[in-house]
Structure formats: C-alpha cells, structure tokens
Amino acid sequence: MSGELSPIDKAKFVAAKRAVEYVEDGMRVGMGTGSTAAWMVRCLGEMVREEGLNITAVPTSTRTAELARSVGIKVVSLDEAKWLDVTIDGADEYDGNLNLIKGGGGALLQEKIVATASDQMVVIADISKQVETLGAFPLPVEVIPFGWQTSKALIEETLIGLDVLGRTTSLRMNGDAAFLTDEGNYILDLHLHRIGNARQMSLVLNQIPGVVENGLFVDICDVVVIGYGDGKVEVRDINNGTVEESRLDFVESDNLFADLED
C-alpha cells in the first residue's frame, strides 16, 4: 500500500505520525479538517484500536466527525469537552512566525474556535505550505448569506487601504450553487497574493458587518510538524524557539490506508 502513495501523501503521513506523539492517554483532542488532518485521525484511530489509547475528540467538521467515529474514536462537542489539551490540524499556508491561512476546506470557523479553546495547537503540513509572506493561497472569509454581496463590496473597499498585492474576491461555489459551511454560511475567497500585515488584516475584516470569521490564524499555532516525502520530519516550536529533525520509517498498514478518500 505504501508504494502507491505520492511523495506529498507520504509527507502528510509522516507529519501526522509525528504529530500524534503530542497526544497522551486521557486527553481531549481537537481534530482539524482536510486531507492532512485525515491522516492524523487515522493514526489516532489506529492507536485507539491497537494500543488502547483513551481520548475524547472534538472534530471541526461533520466529515472529520464521521471519519473519527469510523476509526473508533469517541467524539463529543466542544460544549461537552469545554476545554482541550491539544488541537492538531493542517494549514493552507504558514510563515516563519507560524501564522497561518486556513479554510481551504471550508471549516475555518469551527477550526479557529477549537484551536483557541486548546492549550496547544499543532499544525501538520508538507514543505509546500511554507511561505515567506502569507497570501499566495486565497484567504477565505466566512460571511452570512443575508446581504453577502454588500459584505463583499465592503471587503473590497476595505482592501484598498491595506497592504496587499491583489484585491479580487470571489464567492466559493459548489457546482452551480454557493458553497455552504457547516453553519450554513458562504465563503468569499480573497485573492490577495501577499498580505503585508496579517494581524491588521484579520482585525479589520472581522469588523465588517456580515463577516463571521476569516482564515488568518495569528498567534494561535504553537508547533508546526513538517513532513517530507523521504520520511524526514521537522518540528518547529515557536514558544521554545527550537527546530528538531528526525526520520520516520514508512510502515504499511492496511487498516490505516483503507478507504482513505482524501
């Protein structure tokens, strides 16, 4: 099975495998959404089944919740858990200060709520997600459907005064209809190319009527675990100021890879 995986998928797997070492028995764990996070969920599921790991998970989307249940992980709501020991999630981009752009999968609101309700946020990624300055990946902004075109116009007007290279915005679609988040909201993707001041951008966007939340995660991430296709793993800890490298052997596991759709 391992021979069928692309180098990117191998990188995601080894990053996930290293990241789950932050999870200990009895922990309450936030689980992100997306293809990289799916590897983490399956790794934890294998630990639950084969090692007897006892954890409680708070997923950030319905599809992550379904995957977690399918691999034997106990799922509860954030209201039930109240606070989390660690959240492990992917990212669409990260910079040298571990600021992130998230929301490519459309779950940014729940992801940000869960991440900020955690003692620690660990991001798993491959090296392609590293950027010098955020903004190459379109910035998702979640807006309520009512008056969304007005919200879009206000965002575009606001961008004129901000340090960005592009100001094109687009409504995310799902076929012929607008993409809907788990909360029934729309997502506007901002094609900015470069975000000069991520903190300012985040604060300004969230002041616009109709905006629910944006995909900038500033001062939230504590650790980035970066996987490589050859099995190398790099762990960057922003709080300790450390960078550690290791290598993980890629071991086949039919239970882990079976039916992995993303």
Coordinates of C-alpha atoms in Angstrom, one line a residue:
M1 CA 0.0 0.0 0.0
S2 CA 2.8 2.5 0.9
G3 CA 4.3 2.2 -2.6
E4 CA 1.0 3.6 -4.1
L5 CA 1.3 6.9 -2.2
S6 CA 2.6 10.0 -3.8
P7 CA 5.6 11.9 -2.2
I8 CA 3.1 14.5 -0.9
D9 CA 0.9 11.9 0.7
K10 CA 3.9 10.3 2.3
A11 CA 5.0 13.7 3.6
K12 CA 1.5 14.2 5.1
F13 CA 1.5 10.8 6.7
V14 CA 4.9 11.1 8.4
A15 CA 3.9 14.6 9.7
A16 CA 0.7 13.2 11.1
K17 CA 2.5 10.2 12.6
R18 CA 4.9 12.5 14.4
A19 CA 2.2 14.9 15.5
V20 CA 0.1 12.3 17.3
E21 CA 3.1 11.9 19.7
Y22 CA 1.7 15.0 21.3
V23 CA -1.4 13.1 22.3
E24 CA -1.4 11.3 25.6
D25 CA -3.9 8.9 27.3
G26 CA -7.0 10.7 28.7
M27 CA -6.5 13.9 26.6
R28 CA -9.3 15.9 24.9
V29 CA -8.1 16.4 21.4
G30 CA -9.3 18.9 18.7
M31 CA -9.3 17.4 15.3
G32 CA -8.9 19.5 12.2
T33 CA -10.4 19.2 8.7
G34 CA -8.8 18.4 5.4
S35 CA -6.6 15.8 3.7
T36 CA -3.6 16.2 6.0
A37 CA -5.8 16.1 9.1
A38 CA -7.4 12.9 7.8
W39 CA -4.1 11.2 8.2
M40 CA -3.9 12.3 11.8
V41 CA -7.4 11.0 12.6
R42 CA -6.5 7.6 11.1
C43 CA -3.2 7.5 13.0
L44 CA -5.0 8.2 16.3
G45 CA -7.7 5.6 15.4
E46 CA -5.0 3.0 15.0
M47 CA -3.6 3.9 18.4
V48 CA -7.1 3.6 19.9
R49 CA -7.7 0.2 18.4
E50 CA -4.2 -1.3 18.8
E51 CA -2.7 0.4 21.8
G52 CA -5.8 1.1 23.9
L53 CA -5.3 4.9 23.7
N54 CA -8.2 6.6 25.6
I55 CA -9.0 10.0 24.1
T56 CA -12.0 12.2 23.5
A57 CA -12.1 14.1 20.2
V58 CA -13.8 17.4 19.2
P59 CA -13.9 17.5 15.4
T60 CA -14.0 20.7 13.4
S61 CA -16.4 19.5 10.8
T62 CA -19.1 16.8 10.1
R63 CA -16.8 14.9 7.8
T64 CA -14.0 14.8 10.4
A65 CA -16.5 13.6 13.0
E66 CA -17.7 10.8 10.6
L67 CA -14.1 9.7 10.0
A68 CA -13.2 9.8 13.7
R69 CA -16.2 7.6 14.6
S70 CA -15.5 5.2 11.8
V71 CA -12.0 4.5 13.2
G72 CA -13.2 4.0 16.8
I73 CA -12.6 7.4 18.3
K74 CA -15.0 8.8 20.9
V75 CA -16.5 12.1 19.6
V76 CA -18.1 14.9 21.7
S77 CA -19.0 18.5 21.1
L78 CA -16.8 21.4 22.3
D79 CA -19.5 22.3 24.8
E80 CA -19.2 18.9 26.3
A81 CA -15.4 18.9 26.4
K82 CA -15.3 22.6 27.5
W83 CA -11.5 22.8 27.0
L84 CA -8.9 20.9 25.0
D85 CA -5.4 19.7 25.7
V86 CA -4.3 19.9 22.1
T87 CA -5.6 20.5 18.6
I88 CA -4.0 19.0 15.6
D89 CA -4.9 20.5 12.2
G90 CA -3.5 21.2 8.8
A91 CA -2.9 24.6 7.1
D92 CA -3.0 26.0 3.7
E93 CA 0.0 28.3 4.4
Y94 CA 2.3 29.0 7.3
D95 CA 5.0 31.6 7.6
G96 CA 8.2 31.9 9.8
N97 CA 6.2 33.1 12.8
L98 CA 3.8 30.2 12.4
N99 CA 0.9 32.4 11.4
L100 CA -1.5 30.5 9.1
I101 CA -4.0 30.7 6.4
K102 CA -6.7 28.1 6.9
G103 CA -10.1 27.4 5.4
G104 CA -9.4 25.8 2.1
G105 CA -11.7 23.0 3.2
G106 CA -14.4 25.4 4.4
A107 CA -14.3 24.7 8.1
L108 CA -12.3 27.8 9.3
L109 CA -14.9 29.0 11.8
Q110 CA -15.0 25.7 13.8
E111 CA -11.3 25.3 13.3
K112 CA -10.5 28.6 14.8
I113 CA -12.9 28.2 17.7
V114 CA -11.5 24.7 18.5
A115 CA -7.9 25.8 18.2
T116 CA -8.3 28.8 20.5
A117 CA -10.0 26.5 23.1
S118 CA -6.9 24.4 23.3
D119 CA -3.7 24.5 25.5
Q120 CA -1.7 23.9 22.4
M121 CA -2.2 23.9 18.6
V122 CA -0.1 21.6 16.5
V123 CA -0.1 22.1 12.7
I124 CA 0.8 19.3 10.3
A125 CA 1.9 20.2 6.8
D126 CA 4.3 19.4 4.0
I127 CA 7.0 21.8 3.0
S128 CA 5.0 23.2 0.1
K129 CA 2.8 25.1 2.6
Q130 CA 5.7 27.2 3.8
V131 CA 5.7 30.8 2.6
E132 CA 7.8 33.8 3.3
T133 CA 4.7 36.0 3.4
L134 CA 1.1 34.9 3.7
G135 CA -1.3 35.5 0.8
A136 CA -0.4 33.3 -2.2
F137 CA -3.3 31.0 -1.1
P138 CA -6.7 32.8 -1.3
L139 CA -7.8 34.0 2.1
P140 CA -11.2 32.5 3.0
V141 CA -13.7 34.8 4.7
E142 CA -17.0 33.3 6.1
V143 CA -20.0 35.6 5.6
I144 CA -23.7 35.1 6.4
P145 CA -25.8 34.7 3.2
F146 CA -28.0 37.7 4.0
G147 CA -26.5 40.7 2.2
W148 CA -23.4 38.8 1.2
Q149 CA -22.9 41.0 -1.9
T150 CA -22.9 44.0 0.4
S151 CA -20.4 42.3 2.6
K152 CA -18.3 41.5 -0.5
A153 CA -18.4 45.2 -1.6
L154 CA -17.4 46.4 1.8
I155 CA -14.5 43.9 1.9
E156 CA -13.3 45.1 -1.5
E157 CA -13.5 48.7 -0.4
T158 CA -11.5 47.9 2.8
L159 CA -8.8 46.2 0.9
I160 CA -7.9 49.4 -0.9
G161 CA -6.3 50.7 2.3
L162 CA -4.4 47.5 3.2
D163 CA -1.0 46.2 2.3
V164 CA -1.9 43.6 -0.3
L165 CA -1.0 43.0 -4.0
G166 CA -4.4 41.8 -5.2
R167 CA -8.0 42.7 -4.4
T168 CA -10.1 40.2 -6.4
T169 CA -12.8 38.4 -4.4
S170 CA -14.9 35.5 -5.4
L171 CA -17.8 33.6 -3.9
R172 CA -16.8 29.9 -3.4
M173 CA -19.1 27.6 -5.4
N174 CA -20.1 24.0 -5.1
G175 CA -21.1 23.2 -8.6
D176 CA -23.8 25.6 -9.6
A177 CA -24.7 26.7 -6.1
A178 CA -22.8 28.6 -3.4
F179 CA -20.7 26.5 -1.1
L180 CA -22.2 26.2 2.3
T181 CA -20.3 25.8 5.5
D182 CA -21.5 23.6 8.4
E183 CA -23.1 26.7 9.8
G184 CA -24.9 27.4 6.5
N185 CA -22.8 30.4 5.7
Y186 CA -21.0 31.4 2.5
I187 CA -17.3 31.8 1.9
L188 CA -15.6 34.6 0.0
D189 CA -12.1 33.8 -1.2
L190 CA -9.8 36.9 -1.3
H191 CA -7.1 36.7 -3.9
L192 CA -4.5 38.9 -2.3
H193 CA -1.2 37.3 -3.4
R194 CA 0.6 39.0 -0.5
I195 CA -0.6 40.1 3.0
G196 CA 1.7 42.7 4.4
N197 CA 0.2 42.8 7.9
A198 CA -1.8 39.6 8.8
R199 CA -2.8 40.9 12.2
Q200 CA -4.2 44.1 10.9
M201 CA -6.0 42.3 8.1
S202 CA -7.6 39.9 10.5
L203 CA -8.9 42.6 12.8
V204 CA -10.2 44.8 10.0
L205 CA -12.0 42.0 8.2
N206 CA -13.8 40.9 11.4
Q207 CA -15.2 44.4 11.9
I208 CA -17.1 44.4 8.6
P209 CA -20.9 43.7 9.0
G210 CA -21.8 40.2 7.7
V211 CA -18.3 38.8 8.2
V212 CA -18.4 35.8 10.7
E213 CA -14.7 35.0 10.7
N214 CA -11.6 34.9 8.5
G215 CA -9.0 32.3 7.8
L216 CA -6.0 34.1 9.3
F217 CA -4.7 32.3 12.4
V218 CA -2.4 34.8 14.1
D219 CA -0.5 33.8 17.3
I220 CA -2.6 30.7 17.6
C221 CA -0.3 27.9 16.4
D222 CA 2.4 26.7 18.7
V223 CA 4.1 23.9 16.7
V224 CA 4.4 23.1 13.0
V225 CA 5.3 19.5 12.1
I226 CA 6.6 19.4 8.5
G227 CA 6.7 16.1 6.6
Y228 CA 8.9 15.3 3.6
G229 CA 8.4 12.6 1.0
D230 CA 11.5 10.7 2.1
G231 CA 10.3 10.3 5.7
K232 CA 12.1 13.2 7.2
V233 CA 10.2 15.2 9.8
E234 CA 11.0 18.7 11.0
V235 CA 9.3 20.1 14.2
R236 CA 9.3 23.9 14.7
D237 CA 8.3 25.1 18.2
I238 CA 7.6 28.8 18.2
N239 CA 7.4 29.0 22.0
N240 CA 10.7 27.2 22.7
G241 CA 12.4 28.6 19.6
T242 CA 13.6 25.1 18.6
V243 CA 13.8 23.2 15.4
E244 CA 14.2 19.4 15.6
E245 CA 14.7 16.9 12.8
S246 CA 14.0 13.2 12.8
R247 CA 13.1 10.4 10.3
L248 CA 10.2 8.0 10.4
D249 CA 10.2 4.6 8.7
F250 CA 7.2 4.3 6.4
V251 CA 5.4 1.1 7.5
E252 CA 2.5 -0.3 5.6
S253 CA -0.8 -0.6 7.4
D254 CA -3.9 -1.7 5.6
N255 CA -6.1 -0.6 8.5
L256 CA -4.7 2.9 8.2
F257 CA -4.9 3.4 4.5
A258 CA -8.1 1.5 3.7
D259 CA -10.8 3.7 2.2
L260 CA -8.9 6.9 2.6
E261 CA -10.7 9.1 0.2
D262 CA -8.8 12.3 0.6

